[in-house]
């Protein structure tokens, strides 16, 4: 890893246009805490279930969850981002996993699965963009990384920057009725709200947009190990030729917001191509590197200016998060039929 100029990663807060639509939704739909969503989980992940995600790894991860049928094998939705309560500074254990809609037609946008590691129960929450008048639509992004800090969820928007959502604004589509609306519709139709049949939605509350186009935002993580907590994001590059991607970090306020200046405090050239996730903790960096659907990935571990260590990793690793109390790094395997949320030691 080598330092690079952090100035290109300066972000600008452009959240103002979202306010009107959010206010209308707040008046019509009840907000529920994340714990309610977890308790109402309508799916079950199997802890340490059977999976082919490990490929040729001789030593299995220390812990993992396998998504249930219909999520494990769907070719419509692909998991990408992962974050946990430890990132947020929340004592109640939980994971959030982002998925993007892959088909070119019938856009469904992006969703987040809220998973309770104590029970394995989980539920999907649809991410939506509020519109004036109190309607909303799907958010057509890759959602390659997510980071939960305080009550804010940051979601990577590859070319624009970082979208922000509030965990205090998980809205219940069953408010005042016995159903969740039409599974084929999104937004307001004839005065009624619909969200493709999802019970819970999370409207976008903020947008941090890169000032100058160029940097890409492929993954997101949180570093809570220094004097000041930092948000991390960086760039996926295909390789094998060309420049390696960069990773940058921004200071976080105790409120969960990025520092008002939007300026990154540092940036580095990463030690490899095809990086799907990056995490810094106590001065050490961890990078998840994919080899596609047929080969094992690599967990690259290093410190700036020092030698790189390559550890065997599952097939199709994505974003990274740290469960600090358990001293583990978690990721999610993305490919159909071998999807798992898994942990290895720091």
mmCIF file of C-alpha atoms in Angstrom:
data_model
loop_
_atom_site.group_PDB
_atom_site.id
_atom_site.type_symbol
_atom_site.label_atom_id
_atom_site.label_comp_id
_atom_site.label_asym_id
_atom_site.label_seq_id
_atom_site.Cartn_x
_atom_site.Cartn_y
_atom_site.Cartn_z
ATOM 1 C CA UNK A 1 0.000 0.000 0.000
ATOM 2 C CA UNK A 2 1.266 3.439 -0.920
ATOM 3 C CA UNK A 3 -0.256 6.835 -0.011
ATOM 4 C CA UNK A 4 -2.006 8.801 -2.782
ATOM 5 C CA UNK A 5 -3.733 12.171 -2.984
ATOM 6 C CA UNK A 6 -6.966 12.123 -0.939
ATOM 7 C CA UNK A 7 -8.385 15.340 -2.469
ATOM 8 C CA UNK A 8 -10.279 13.602 -5.340
ATOM 9 C CA UNK A 9 -12.379 11.785 -2.721
ATOM 10 C CA UNK A 10 -13.902 14.974 -1.287
ATOM 11 C CA UNK A 11 -17.674 14.576 -0.881
ATOM 12 C CA UNK A 12 -20.444 17.177 -0.958
ATOM 13 C CA UNK A 13 -23.708 16.888 0.979
ATOM 14 C CA UNK A 14 -26.598 17.135 -1.536
ATOM 15 C CA UNK A 15 -29.369 15.739 0.674
ATOM 16 C CA UNK A 16 -31.795 18.669 0.588
ATOM 17 C CA UNK A 17 -34.075 17.461 -2.208
ATOM 18 C CA UNK A 18 -35.118 14.342 -0.268
ATOM 19 C CA UNK A 19 -36.759 16.149 2.642
ATOM 20 C CA UNK A 20 -40.286 16.796 1.295
ATOM 21 C CA UNK A 21 -40.969 13.225 0.272
ATOM 22 C CA UNK A 22 -39.665 11.846 3.569
ATOM 23 C CA UNK A 23 -41.946 14.117 5.610
ATOM 24 C CA UNK A 24 -45.057 12.824 3.824
ATOM 25 C CA UNK A 25 -44.037 9.188 4.306
ATOM 26 C CA UNK A 26 -43.348 9.840 7.987
ATOM 27 C CA UNK A 27 -46.932 11.026 8.425
ATOM 28 C CA UNK A 28 -48.459 8.010 6.673
ATOM 29 C CA UNK A 29 -46.300 5.062 7.737
ATOM 30 C CA UNK A 30 -45.205 3.954 11.197
ATOM 31 C CA UNK A 31 -41.487 3.778 11.887
ATOM 32 C CA UNK A 32 -40.339 0.611 13.647
ATOM 33 C CA UNK A 33 -37.036 -0.176 15.392
ATOM 34 C CA UNK A 34 -34.633 -2.652 13.840
ATOM 35 C CA UNK A 35 -35.332 -5.037 16.725
ATOM 36 C CA UNK A 36 -38.973 -5.283 15.577
ATOM 37 C CA UNK A 37 -37.846 -6.211 12.056
ATOM 38 C CA UNK A 38 -35.527 -8.878 13.474
ATOM 39 C CA UNK A 39 -38.220 -10.292 15.760
ATOM 40 C CA UNK A 40 -40.609 -10.457 12.785
ATOM 41 C CA UNK A 41 -38.048 -12.242 10.615
ATOM 42 C CA UNK A 42 -39.835 -14.331 7.988
ATOM 43 C CA UNK A 43 -36.772 -16.218 6.761
ATOM 44 C CA UNK A 44 -34.209 -18.426 8.498
ATOM 45 C CA UNK A 45 -30.471 -18.653 7.886
ATOM 46 C CA UNK A 46 -28.833 -21.908 8.970
ATOM 47 C CA UNK A 47 -25.864 -21.474 11.270
ATOM 48 C CA UNK A 48 -22.926 -23.581 10.075
ATOM 49 C CA UNK A 49 -25.103 -25.170 7.402
ATOM 50 C CA UNK A 50 -23.806 -27.202 4.473
ATOM 51 C CA UNK A 51 -22.322 -25.101 1.675
ATOM 52 C CA UNK A 52 -19.831 -25.318 -1.183
ATOM 53 C CA UNK A 53 -18.735 -21.704 -0.657
ATOM 54 C CA UNK A 54 -15.403 -22.764 0.880
ATOM 55 C CA UNK A 55 -14.116 -24.277 -2.365
ATOM 56 C CA UNK A 56 -10.583 -25.582 -1.776
ATOM 57 C CA UNK A 57 -10.126 -24.016 1.686
ATOM 58 C CA UNK A 58 -8.700 -26.571 4.118
ATOM 59 C CA UNK A 59 -9.617 -24.576 7.210
ATOM 60 C CA UNK A 60 -13.245 -23.522 7.321
ATOM 61 C CA UNK A 61 -14.384 -20.121 8.588
ATOM 62 C CA UNK A 62 -14.961 -20.005 12.356
ATOM 63 C CA UNK A 63 -18.643 -19.137 11.968
ATOM 64 C CA UNK A 64 -21.174 -18.727 9.175
ATOM 65 C CA UNK A 65 -24.826 -18.504 8.173
ATOM 66 C CA UNK A 66 -26.332 -20.003 5.006
ATOM 67 C CA UNK A 67 -29.299 -18.186 3.472
ATOM 68 C CA UNK A 68 -32.474 -20.178 3.016
ATOM 69 C CA UNK A 69 -33.587 -21.627 -0.325
ATOM 70 C CA UNK A 70 -34.934 -18.931 -2.605
ATOM 71 C CA UNK A 71 -32.275 -16.496 -1.415
ATOM 72 C CA UNK A 72 -29.309 -18.855 -1.635
ATOM 73 C CA UNK A 73 -30.073 -19.877 -5.209
ATOM 74 C CA UNK A 74 -31.876 -16.915 -6.799
ATOM 75 C CA UNK A 75 -30.296 -15.422 -9.916
ATOM 76 C CA UNK A 76 -32.370 -12.240 -9.577
ATOM 77 C CA UNK A 77 -30.745 -10.892 -6.409
ATOM 78 C CA UNK A 78 -27.022 -10.913 -5.551
ATOM 79 C CA UNK A 79 -25.658 -10.141 -2.046
ATOM 80 C CA UNK A 80 -22.865 -7.561 -1.923
ATOM 81 C CA UNK A 81 -22.489 -5.409 1.172
ATOM 82 C CA UNK A 82 -22.250 -6.424 4.823
ATOM 83 C CA UNK A 83 -22.119 -4.533 8.115
ATOM 84 C CA UNK A 84 -22.884 -5.367 11.728
ATOM 85 C CA UNK A 85 -23.931 -3.850 15.041
ATOM 86 C CA UNK A 86 -20.284 -3.656 16.089
ATOM 87 C CA UNK A 87 -19.725 -1.072 13.326
ATOM 88 C CA UNK A 88 -22.635 0.941 14.678
ATOM 89 C CA UNK A 89 -21.563 0.779 18.313
ATOM 90 C CA UNK A 90 -24.821 -1.007 19.152
ATOM 91 C CA UNK A 91 -24.887 -3.754 21.803
ATOM 92 C CA UNK A 92 -27.783 -5.748 20.299
ATOM 93 C CA UNK A 93 -26.116 -8.113 17.744
ATOM 94 C CA UNK A 94 -27.341 -7.864 14.162
ATOM 95 C CA UNK A 95 -26.079 -8.063 10.593
ATOM 96 C CA UNK A 96 -27.225 -6.107 7.551
ATOM 97 C CA UNK A 97 -26.551 -7.497 4.059
ATOM 98 C CA UNK A 98 -27.245 -5.549 0.846
ATOM 99 C CA UNK A 99 -28.493 -7.173 -2.382
ATOM 100 C CA UNK A 100 -28.866 -5.707 -5.872
ATOM 101 C CA UNK A 101 -31.388 -6.658 -8.573
ATOM 102 C CA UNK A 102 -29.480 -8.249 -11.470
ATOM 103 C CA UNK A 103 -31.998 -8.605 -14.376
ATOM 104 C CA UNK A 104 -32.063 -5.736 -16.863
ATOM 105 C CA UNK A 105 -35.869 -5.706 -16.893
ATOM 106 C CA UNK A 106 -38.395 -5.312 -14.079
ATOM 107 C CA UNK A 107 -36.094 -3.149 -11.944
ATOM 108 C CA UNK A 108 -36.443 -3.806 -8.203
ATOM 109 C CA UNK A 109 -33.444 -1.753 -7.058
ATOM 110 C CA UNK A 110 -31.603 -2.708 -3.884
ATOM 111 C CA UNK A 111 -32.599 -4.269 -0.593
ATOM 112 C CA UNK A 112 -31.043 -4.997 2.791
ATOM 113 C CA UNK A 113 -31.455 -8.180 4.830
ATOM 114 C CA UNK A 114 -31.565 -7.681 8.604
ATOM 115 C CA UNK A 115 -30.305 -10.867 10.300
ATOM 116 C CA UNK A 116 -30.344 -11.799 13.993
ATOM 117 C CA UNK A 117 -27.263 -13.979 14.715
ATOM 118 C CA UNK A 118 -28.868 -15.302 17.901
ATOM 119 C CA UNK A 119 -31.827 -16.870 16.072
ATOM 120 C CA UNK A 120 -30.808 -16.927 12.400
ATOM 121 C CA UNK A 121 -34.071 -15.155 11.554
ATOM 122 C CA UNK A 122 -33.866 -12.474 8.886
ATOM 123 C CA UNK A 123 -36.074 -10.200 6.820
ATOM 124 C CA UNK A 124 -35.575 -8.106 3.684
ATOM 125 C CA UNK A 125 -36.021 -4.315 3.729
ATOM 126 C CA UNK A 126 -36.460 -2.524 0.396
ATOM 127 C CA UNK A 127 -34.351 0.615 -0.078
ATOM 128 C CA UNK A 128 -36.344 3.383 -1.764
ATOM 129 C CA UNK A 129 -35.819 6.943 -2.946
ATOM 130 C CA UNK A 130 -38.554 9.329 -1.738
ATOM 131 C CA UNK A 131 -40.273 11.602 -4.249
ATOM 132 C CA UNK A 132 -42.180 14.852 -3.850
ATOM 133 C CA UNK A 133 -45.772 14.227 -2.870
ATOM 134 C CA UNK A 134 -44.934 11.194 -0.763
ATOM 135 C CA UNK A 135 -44.298 8.561 -3.397
ATOM 136 C CA UNK A 136 -41.069 6.615 -3.810
ATOM 137 C CA UNK A 137 -39.204 4.443 -6.289
ATOM 138 C CA UNK A 138 -36.538 1.715 -6.378
ATOM 139 C CA UNK A 139 -32.860 2.660 -6.168
ATOM 140 C CA UNK A 140 -31.020 1.209 -9.158
ATOM 141 C CA UNK A 141 -27.491 0.775 -7.780
ATOM 142 C CA UNK A 142 -25.050 -2.092 -7.269
ATOM 143 C CA UNK A 143 -25.004 -1.523 -3.471
ATOM 144 C CA UNK A 144 -21.532 -3.064 -3.428
ATOM 145 C CA UNK A 145 -20.873 -2.071 0.162
ATOM 146 C CA UNK A 146 -22.703 -0.871 3.257
ATOM 147 C CA UNK A 147 -21.623 0.528 6.623
ATOM 148 C CA UNK A 148 -23.787 1.049 9.714
ATOM 149 C CA UNK A 149 -22.642 3.759 12.110
ATOM 150 C CA UNK A 150 -24.866 5.052 14.913
ATOM 151 C CA UNK A 151 -28.305 5.173 13.326
ATOM 152 C CA UNK A 152 -27.015 5.832 9.788
ATOM 153 C CA UNK A 153 -26.581 3.248 7.041
ATOM 154 C CA UNK A 154 -24.179 4.251 4.254
ATOM 155 C CA UNK A 155 -24.634 2.493 0.912
ATOM 156 C CA UNK A 156 -22.069 2.667 -1.890
ATOM 157 C CA UNK A 157 -23.261 4.256 -5.130
ATOM 158 C CA UNK A 158 -20.508 3.315 -7.567
ATOM 159 C CA UNK A 159 -20.089 6.550 -9.544
ATOM 160 C CA UNK A 160 -21.900 9.099 -7.367
ATOM 161 C CA UNK A 161 -20.625 8.544 -3.838
ATOM 162 C CA UNK A 162 -22.479 7.420 -0.722
ATOM 163 C CA UNK A 163 -26.219 7.271 -0.097
ATOM 164 C CA UNK A 164 -27.412 7.555 3.503
ATOM 165 C CA UNK A 165 -30.385 5.912 5.201
ATOM 166 C CA UNK A 166 -31.670 6.151 8.764
ATOM 167 C CA UNK A 167 -32.233 3.068 10.926
ATOM 168 C CA UNK A 168 -34.750 5.247 12.758
ATOM 169 C CA UNK A 169 -36.827 5.367 9.561
ATOM 170 C CA UNK A 170 -37.620 1.752 8.814
ATOM 171 C CA UNK A 171 -41.241 2.139 7.709
ATOM 172 C CA UNK A 172 -43.964 -0.503 8.013
ATOM 173 C CA UNK A 173 -46.052 -0.947 4.857
ATOM 174 C CA UNK A 174 -48.795 -2.622 6.918
ATOM 175 C CA UNK A 175 -49.561 0.618 8.742
ATOM 176 C CA UNK A 176 -53.350 0.977 8.929
ATOM 177 C CA UNK A 177 -54.091 -2.082 6.771
ATOM 178 C CA UNK A 178 -53.961 -5.882 6.796
ATOM 179 C CA UNK A 179 -51.715 -6.308 3.752
ATOM 180 C CA UNK A 180 -48.519 -4.892 2.283
ATOM 181 C CA UNK A 181 -49.911 -3.817 -1.072
ATOM 182 C CA UNK A 182 -49.505 -5.024 -4.646
ATOM 183 C CA UNK A 183 -46.375 -7.118 -5.289
ATOM 184 C CA UNK A 184 -46.143 -5.743 -8.837
ATOM 185 C CA UNK A 185 -46.194 -2.038 -7.917
ATOM 186 C CA UNK A 186 -43.856 0.479 -6.323
ATOM 187 C CA UNK A 187 -44.761 3.879 -4.891
ATOM 188 C CA UNK A 188 -48.130 5.611 -4.752
ATOM 189 C CA UNK A 189 -50.973 4.359 -6.961
ATOM 190 C CA UNK A 190 -54.508 5.664 -6.506
ATOM 191 C CA UNK A 191 -53.559 7.069 -3.132
ATOM 192 C CA UNK A 192 -52.230 3.743 -1.794
ATOM 193 C CA UNK A 193 -48.560 2.914 -1.266
ATOM 194 C CA UNK A 194 -46.910 -0.245 -2.602
ATOM 195 C CA UNK A 195 -43.387 -1.674 -2.304
ATOM 196 C CA UNK A 196 -43.310 -4.829 -4.445
ATOM 197 C CA UNK A 197 -44.835 -6.737 -1.528
ATOM 198 C CA UNK A 198 -42.113 -5.910 1.009
ATOM 199 C CA UNK A 199 -43.399 -5.222 4.500
ATOM 200 C CA UNK A 200 -40.576 -2.833 5.377
ATOM 201 C CA UNK A 201 -38.969 -0.011 3.413
ATOM 202 C CA UNK A 202 -36.086 2.323 4.238
ATOM 203 C CA UNK A 203 -36.232 5.661 2.391
ATOM 204 C CA UNK A 204 -33.015 7.429 1.488
ATOM 205 C CA UNK A 205 -32.374 10.369 3.821
ATOM 206 C CA UNK A 206 -29.065 11.710 2.553
ATOM 207 C CA UNK A 207 -26.552 11.825 -0.302
ATOM 208 C CA UNK A 208 -22.829 12.493 -0.179
ATOM 209 C CA UNK A 209 -21.752 13.060 -3.774
ATOM 210 C CA UNK A 210 -18.171 13.081 -4.991
ATOM 211 C CA UNK A 211 -17.241 16.639 -6.055
ATOM 212 C CA UNK A 212 -15.278 15.586 -9.137
ATOM 213 C CA UNK A 213 -16.232 12.512 -11.158
ATOM 214 C CA UNK A 214 -13.517 9.875 -11.274
ATOM 215 C CA UNK A 215 -13.338 8.029 -7.940
ATOM 216 C CA UNK A 216 -15.520 4.950 -7.611
ATOM 217 C CA UNK A 217 -17.278 3.671 -4.516
ATOM 218 C CA UNK A 218 -17.340 -0.121 -4.634
ATOM 219 C CA UNK A 219 -17.452 -1.036 -0.932
ATOM 220 C CA UNK A 220 -17.806 0.597 2.502
ATOM 221 C CA UNK A 221 -16.620 -0.175 6.049
ATOM 222 C CA UNK A 222 -16.006 1.431 9.457
ATOM 223 C CA UNK A 223 -12.774 1.731 11.458
ATOM 224 C CA UNK A 224 -13.489 2.286 15.172
ATOM 225 C CA UNK A 225 -9.972 1.502 16.411
ATOM 226 C CA UNK A 226 -8.305 4.925 16.268
ATOM 227 C CA UNK A 227 -8.600 8.285 17.981
ATOM 228 C CA UNK A 228 -11.473 9.127 15.638
ATOM 229 C CA UNK A 229 -13.889 6.754 13.917
ATOM 230 C CA UNK A 230 -13.504 6.600 10.136
ATOM 231 C CA UNK A 231 -15.635 5.588 7.165
ATOM 232 C CA UNK A 232 -13.813 3.600 4.469
ATOM 233 C CA UNK A 233 -14.566 3.203 0.766
ATOM 234 C CA UNK A 234 -12.600 2.284 -2.321
ATOM 235 C CA UNK A 235 -12.460 1.207 -5.937
ATOM 236 C CA UNK A 236 -12.854 -2.179 -7.588
ATOM 237 C CA UNK A 237 -10.593 -2.648 -10.631
ATOM 238 C CA UNK A 238 -10.623 -5.622 -13.003
ATOM 239 C CA UNK A 239 -6.954 -5.926 -13.866
ATOM 240 C CA UNK A 240 -4.653 -7.565 -14.693
ATOM 241 C CA UNK A 241 -3.205 -4.442 -16.302
ATOM 242 C CA UNK A 242 -3.844 -0.815 -15.452
ATOM 243 C CA UNK A 243 -3.673 1.095 -12.208
ATOM 244 C CA UNK A 244 -4.677 -0.525 -8.955
ATOM 245 C CA UNK A 245 -7.722 0.869 -7.195
ATOM 246 C CA UNK A 246 -7.597 3.368 -4.342
ATOM 247 C CA UNK A 247 -9.108 3.285 -0.867
ATOM 248 C CA UNK A 248 -9.950 6.395 1.180
ATOM 249 C CA UNK A 249 -11.156 7.240 4.702
ATOM 250 C CA UNK A 250 -13.369 10.032 6.054
ATOM 251 C CA UNK A 251 -13.896 11.169 9.680
ATOM 252 C CA UNK A 252 -17.271 10.412 11.287
ATOM 253 C CA UNK A 253 -19.140 12.544 13.812
ATOM 254 C CA UNK A 254 -20.752 11.000 16.894
ATOM 255 C CA UNK A 255 -24.141 11.759 15.300
ATOM 256 C CA UNK A 256 -23.354 9.237 12.564
ATOM 257 C CA UNK A 257 -22.848 11.909 9.915
ATOM 258 C CA UNK A 258 -19.718 12.422 7.890
ATOM 259 C CA UNK A 259 -17.638 15.431 8.857
ATOM 260 C CA UNK A 260 -19.265 18.492 7.276
ATOM 261 C CA UNK A 261 -16.201 19.252 5.128
ATOM 262 C CA UNK A 262 -16.570 15.944 3.289
ATOM 263 C CA UNK A 263 -12.780 15.777 2.962
ATOM 264 C CA UNK A 264 -11.030 12.409 3.154
ATOM 265 C CA UNK A 265 -8.245 12.233 5.741
ATOM 266 C CA UNK A 266 -6.098 9.817 3.738
ATOM 267 C CA UNK A 267 -6.054 7.553 0.696
ATOM 268 C CA UNK A 268 -3.916 4.639 -0.484
ATOM 269 C CA UNK A 269 -3.244 2.577 -3.584
ATOM 270 C CA UNK A 270 -4.498 -0.940 -2.813
ATOM 271 C CA UNK A 271 -2.284 -4.049 -3.094
ATOM 272 C CA UNK A 272 -4.263 -5.865 -5.788
ATOM 273 C CA UNK A 273 -6.974 -5.851 -8.455
ATOM 274 C CA UNK A 274 -10.494 -7.299 -8.039
ATOM 275 C CA UNK A 275 -10.862 -6.010 -4.481
ATOM 276 C CA UNK A 276 -14.479 -6.338 -3.300
ATOM 277 C CA UNK A 277 -14.082 -5.110 0.276
ATOM 278 C CA UNK A 278 -11.611 -3.251 2.486
ATOM 279 C CA UNK A 279 -11.332 -2.801 6.235
ATOM 280 C CA UNK A 280 -8.757 -1.164 8.504
ATOM 281 C CA UNK A 281 -8.435 -2.102 12.180
ATOM 282 C CA UNK A 282 -5.671 -1.128 14.612
ATOM 283 C CA UNK A 283 -3.391 -0.159 11.727
ATOM 284 C CA UNK A 284 -3.837 -3.394 9.774
ATOM 285 C CA UNK A 285 -5.700 -3.512 6.464
ATOM 286 C CA UNK A 286 -7.821 -6.407 5.186
ATOM 287 C CA UNK A 287 -8.862 -6.734 1.527
ATOM 288 C CA UNK A 288 -11.230 -9.336 0.053
ATOM 289 C CA UNK A 289 -10.131 -10.303 -3.452
ATOM 290 C CA UNK A 290 -12.369 -12.318 -5.756
ATOM 291 C CA UNK A 291 -11.374 -14.879 -8.376
ATOM 292 C CA UNK A 292 -14.857 -15.155 -9.889
ATOM 293 C CA UNK A 293 -17.462 -17.888 -9.549
ATOM 294 C CA UNK A 294 -15.117 -20.857 -10.014
ATOM 295 C CA UNK A 295 -12.083 -20.054 -7.894
ATOM 296 C CA UNK A 296 -11.313 -19.287 -4.294
ATOM 297 C CA UNK A 297 -10.854 -15.703 -3.261
ATOM 298 C CA UNK A 298 -8.021 -14.263 -1.179
ATOM 299 C CA UNK A 299 -7.973 -12.251 2.034
ATOM 300 C CA UNK A 300 -5.057 -9.852 1.664
ATOM 301 C CA UNK A 301 -3.636 -8.600 4.980
ATOM 302 C CA UNK A 302 -1.050 -5.825 5.213
ATOM 303 C CA UNK A 303 -0.004 -2.526 6.758
ATOM 304 C CA UNK A 304 1.044 0.556 4.756
ATOM 305 C CA UNK A 305 4.604 0.096 3.523
ATOM 306 C CA UNK A 306 4.843 -3.496 4.756
ATOM 307 C CA UNK A 307 4.775 -6.952 3.182
ATOM 308 C CA UNK A 308 1.473 -8.424 1.990
ATOM 309 C CA UNK A 309 0.118 -11.695 3.410
ATOM 310 C CA UNK A 310 -2.390 -13.708 1.361
ATOM 311 C CA UNK A 311 -4.842 -15.963 3.209
ATOM 312 C CA UNK A 312 -7.154 -18.555 1.578
ATOM 313 C CA UNK A 313 -10.719 -17.255 1.335
ATOM 314 C CA UNK A 314 -14.105 -18.566 0.114
ATOM 315 C CA UNK A 315 -15.445 -18.332 -3.431
ATOM 316 C CA UNK A 316 -16.949 -14.944 -4.325
ATOM 317 C CA UNK A 317 -16.092 -12.829 -1.240
ATOM 318 C CA UNK A 318 -17.557 -9.347 -1.116
ATOM 319 C CA UNK A 319 -17.682 -6.427 1.348
ATOM 320 C CA UNK A 320 -16.058 -6.659 4.822
ATOM 321 C CA UNK A 321 -17.155 -5.863 8.366
ATOM 322 C CA UNK A 322 -15.555 -6.384 11.778
ATOM 323 C CA UNK A 323 -17.231 -7.919 14.832
ATOM 324 C CA UNK A 324 -14.736 -6.412 17.252
ATOM 325 C CA UNK A 325 -15.926 -8.158 20.400
ATOM 326 C CA UNK A 326 -15.368 -11.545 18.734
ATOM 327 C CA UNK A 327 -12.178 -10.476 16.915
ATOM 328 C CA UNK A 328 -13.540 -11.638 13.560
ATOM 329 C CA UNK A 329 -13.791 -10.286 10.005
ATOM 330 C CA UNK A 330 -17.057 -11.092 8.200
ATOM 331 C CA UNK A 331 -17.915 -11.141 4.505
ATOM 332 C CA UNK A 332 -20.614 -12.569 2.252
ATOM 333 C CA UNK A 333 -20.192 -14.998 -0.664
ATOM 334 C CA UNK A 334 -22.226 -13.767 -3.631
ATOM 335 C CA UNK A 335 -22.743 -16.609 -6.090
ATOM 336 C CA UNK A 336 -25.997 -18.612 -6.400
ATOM 337 C CA UNK A 337 -26.073 -21.954 -4.614
ATOM 338 C CA UNK A 338 -23.060 -21.152 -2.423
ATOM 339 C CA UNK A 339 -24.073 -18.001 -0.557
ATOM 340 C CA UNK A 340 -22.974 -17.596 3.047
ATOM 341 C CA UNK A 341 -22.307 -14.860 5.577
ATOM 342 C CA UNK A 342 -19.010 -15.981 7.120
ATOM 343 C CA UNK A 343 -16.289 -15.060 9.614
ATOM 344 C CA UNK A 344 -12.536 -15.593 9.911
ATOM 345 C CA UNK A 345 -10.208 -14.396 12.700
ATOM 346 C CA UNK A 346 -8.686 -10.920 12.469
#
